[in-house]
Amino acid sequence: MMGRIREYWNRLFFPSQPPLSEEAAEKLRVDFKDRYHHFKLLLSANKQALEKMAAIEGALRGESAFGMTFVRSTCTAIAASVLRMIRCMEVLAPEKYPELRQQFNAIQQQILKLLETSFRPHVDSALVVPLNVIDNTWREQAGGKMANLGELHGHTRMNIPDGFVITTAAYTRFMAHSGLQDEIDRLLQVADAEDTAGLMGMSSRIQQVVLKAPIPPDLASAIDLAWKALAARHGTGLRIALRSSSLFEDSEAVTFAGQFRTELNVSRDHLWESYREVVASKYSLQALTYRLRRGIRDEDLAVAVGAMVMVDAMTGGVAYSVSPVDPADRSIHIDAAWGLPKTIVDGSAAFDSFTVDRSPELRLAQQTVRHKKDLFVCNPEDGVCQMVAAGEMTDRPCLTPEQAVAVAKVTLDIEAHYNRPQDIEWALTADGGVTVLQCRPLSVAVLEDGGVQSAAAVAEAEVLLEGGVTASPGVGSGPVFLADRRADALTFPPGAVLVVRQAAPHWATLIGRASAVVSEQGGFAGHLANVAREFGVPALFGCPEAMARLGAAQEVTLDADRRKVYAGIIEGLQARPPKVVNPIIDSPVFQLLQKLDRLIVPLNLLDPTAREFHAQNCRTFHDITRFLHEKSVMEMFNFGKDHQFPERSSKQLFFEVPMQWWVLNLDDGFKEEVDGKYVRLENIASTPMLAFWEGFTAIPWAGPPPIDHRGLASVLFQSTANTALTTGRQSRYAEKNYFMISRHYCNLSSRLGYHFATLEALVSERAPENYITFQFKGGAADIERRLRRVHFIADLLENYAFRVTTREDHLTARIDNDDSAFMYERLKILGYFSLHTRQIDMVMKNNARVQALRDKMLADIDGELLASPSAPQHIGPDIS
Amino acid sequence: MTDFTVMLVDDEEDFLETLAKRLAKRNLCVLKAGSGEAALETIRKTPVDVVALDVRMPGMDGIAVLKAIKAFDPAIEVVMLTGHASVEAAHEGIAQGAFDYLMKPVAIDDLLFKLQDAYKARTINLKRK
């Protein structure tokens, strides 16, 4: 009554607001449409930003492998979404929140700075540097491998091959020349570590591009000069080995074991070709996968290449200054074969093993001599490397005890110099000298706490395979996958036990997905063993006949520590958790993402009613999106409510009788326009609202549950103590039960009983844009009862696939991206809960009644509520 | 949603063909242009509602094409596509009046929705005049 008088009064005294002309009304309708469209765009940008933030959190939890592409594209996508939201808000409320742009720019600047500065530009320097001037300070230019080697020579006078390094500056020069890097960037954009087939294609395309790229003239002449200097010392028939040496390679955290190519016995004629081969191997399948899994950025991995005079090796091998798989074992472990050590690192042939005690003096403690029928030689005459029959040397130990001790001594000297366990590659020349070809820090496995092992289960289990060498400790089980050809990698099922003939480096692509590895050849010194240890995957190498004895798809359990493979999955062994490592946690990209995360994901603006809820307090992108979402809803509400436009003012819902619910039509939420005070339910076109309403009215409320004496006292006390319950401090939107709707959208703000709930839903045929969020807060009871109710509701909602988070007595539930039928069903459930959780906080301390309530609600929902034909009838073609 | 005309501009022919086929199946009228220059020639001859534009092309780059389209007819909405995750490109495109920005590889539905939203913005803008 008062309202009508006021309206009359206004018309009488404020003639500036006459009934609208049709033209003006049409203009207003377009205005409303435009605002709603921008509001909808803001909501969709908000959803995209939130999804990308969730992706960052997932990546930091180690859920998936990611590289720099992910970091960059995710940050860009979030920034673009936030910017889009700001622009939409500028349409909804021009110049109202100028601080938002400032805050956005400030955060964005910091993000760009992180993205740029963490990419260290490699200081330009000489393209080629002689090996004998290099030491550890040259890591940036010469890469880890060559810096380690140069350091040894300079500081310990140990034998290393003569040679030079083609630096990272040369690499950058090569990649910049003829736009090579740009083209690679383009191809790399879609790299995904889980997609082996896709990576394989990409890898071969990129390698082709590199192999065809021209060598820049200045680089060519620099290398020429260095070659001539070397030839002056070693003769014109000079042959060299080309080895990659990258920034991360051979540091402790990131070994890159065997991921790059080494070219042996290279003559002057094949120098360019071989250089390109080594550089291209940065994009080999195993190197790409490894890098993606470790989160190492393509641009951070500049490759230097060492060129070293070929060593005429009688015997070659690998030595570890301690055992890599057993921290208690401090003896020196040597694997050796006739000729060059290549067959040992790529696990391709049999070799001898020697163990040398360190104290009281170096002494050969143990040797295992194997049948070495082939040996690997490089013939300097014809430039070919090949396997030849070992003849009478086949069963002879390839090191005498004195030679083994000499190798051990060199190994210990290097360990002493670097003061940590070492992994070295060495060659023994005809004069009896030991030449160091490579050295790097050795990671030693950390022993797990052994879980309870069921001795009985193990005793009963059938042993399929026994012996070999523990290449990586631990226990793993799963179905056997026999991999013979490289193409088999394409069909490798995650979680399988990889079984191979040779411990070849290319199998490293599968290590991240395997539960265990068994190989017929190889030992713990090979590249594959290194990678298995790095990724914490149990591995047993040197098991002849493994391929024959283990059947494809057969379930087995590998106990690498006891060097046994059992049939079946053995519970007792399984109980020992596999070593959980996040392979990329210490990588540069991971650390970068962590820093970026702090600027993007944390939410500081929590309470919209708080004084701090202000644009200038937005410290992260999430704060901005949260702020914009809240304010945009308010703007939409106020515009409709305050505007002198009868067809868009709020209407009271009429459902049999006038209800205490008001409806604001944002766009196409009504079937036909309404001029009067009421909107009838039949006239509502908003499908999400109808679904909610269906659930809300499906089953009558039994009324407030009878409360126990203490519950009532608690309510009375809280009602007087919490002014928010009694006074109008809340925003106006919160005062009544309001629906803001369009055909596909519904935003409900309600105060039912003493609690406050908001529901927002967008449901249309665009499933990827669909979402429902439901927030719930407050109540009249004391905090403990409120918390119990929040947990009660959270538990029920989780039953129906909602993702629920709770923070004190504040609950947020969310569902995304499902099809409309499913979304309508969830809305019905929320409708049901909105009615039936009224005032249940009163009984929350009575466990028996809580249980009864829960049972009744689940029965209601799964019975009557969802049994009735679901989904509103009003879903027509989208005519918006 | 009423059908409307979209022009795809990209120098990668495979991408262009696949996308055109898939959008045509969804009842859009699709025009193709293999370069910025070709795109500008097309809009002078044929009415276009929305343009999906690759940022990085040989010859005239995406931003230059965007500016030229907007100069020719500001009511044409432009959705930028790029293979490069570059915030600067996103900023620049939006600052120059692009409707939005999508990163390649783009899911067909995401692109379709974006084009529909752009078309809707266009119809509202035209009504306002």
Coordinates of C-alpha atoms in Angstrom, one line a residue, chain A residues 30-31 33-34 37 41 44 48 69 72-73 75-77 79-80 83-84 87 104 108 112 116 182 185-186 189-190 667 765-769 878 880, chain B residues 1-2 11-12 56 83-88 90-91 94 97-101 103-105 109-110 112-114 116-118 120-121 124-125 127-128:
Chain A
V30 CA 18.8 -3.3 -25.6
D31 CA 20.7 -1.8 -22.6
K33 CA 20.6 -7.2 -23.1
D34 CA 24.0 -5.6 -23.5
H37 CA 25.7 -10.2 -22.4
L41 CA 31.0 -13.0 -20.7
S44 CA 32.5 -17.3 -18.5
Q48 CA 38.0 -20.1 -17.3
T69 CA 54.8 -24.1 -22.5
R72 CA 53.5 -19.6 -20.1
S73 CA 50.2 -20.5 -21.8
C75 CA 49.7 -17.6 -17.1
T76 CA 48.7 -15.9 -20.4
A77 CA 45.3 -17.5 -20.4
A79 CA 45.8 -12.9 -17.5
A80 CA 43.6 -12.7 -20.6
L83 CA 41.6 -8.6 -18.3
R84 CA 38.4 -9.7 -20.0
R87 CA 36.7 -4.9 -19.4
F104 CA 46.0 -6.0 -12.6
Q108 CA 51.0 -8.6 -14.4
L112 CA 56.2 -10.9 -16.8
E116 CA 61.6 -13.0 -18.4
D182 CA 61.3 -19.9 -34.1
D185 CA 59.1 -23.1 -30.9
R186 CA 56.1 -23.4 -33.2
Q189 CA 53.8 -25.5 -28.7
V190 CA 51.7 -28.6 -28.3
D667 CA 17.4 -11.1 -20.1
E765 CA 23.7 -27.0 -24.3
R766 CA 27.3 -25.7 -24.0
A767 CA 28.4 -28.4 -21.6
P768 CA 32.0 -27.0 -21.2
E769 CA 30.5 -23.7 -19.9
D878 CA 18.5 -21.6 -27.8
S880 CA 19.0 -16.0 -27.4
Chain B
M1 CA 21.6 -19.1 -32.5
T2 CA 21.0 -17.7 -36.0
D11 CA 48.4 -19.4 -43.3
E12 CA 48.4 -23.1 -42.3
R56 CA 51.2 -15.0 -36.6
G83 CA 50.1 -20.6 -31.3
H84 CA 52.3 -18.4 -29.2
A85 CA 51.5 -18.1 -25.6
S86 CA 52.3 -14.4 -25.4
V87 CA 50.6 -12.1 -23.0
E88 CA 51.7 -9.2 -25.0
A90 CA 46.7 -11.0 -26.0
H91 CA 47.0 -7.5 -24.6
I94 CA 42.3 -6.8 -27.0
G97 CA 39.5 -4.0 -30.3
A98 CA 39.6 -7.7 -30.8
F99 CA 36.6 -9.5 -29.2
D100 CA 38.8 -12.1 -27.6
Y101 CA 41.8 -14.3 -27.8
M103 CA 45.2 -20.2 -27.9
K104 CA 46.0 -22.9 -30.4
P105 CA 45.4 -25.7 -30.4
D109 CA 33.5 -26.1 -29.4
D110 CA 35.5 -23.5 -27.6
L112 CA 32.3 -22.1 -31.9
F113 CA 31.1 -20.7 -28.6
K114 CA 33.5 -17.8 -28.8
Q116 CA 28.7 -17.2 -31.2
D117 CA 29.4 -14.8 -28.3
A118 CA 31.2 -12.5 -30.7
K120 CA 25.9 -11.8 -30.2
A121 CA 28.0 -8.8 -29.2
I124 CA 23.7 -6.0 -29.7
N125 CA 26.1 -3.3 -30.9
K127 CA 21.0 -2.5 -32.4
R128 CA 22.4 0.2 -30.2

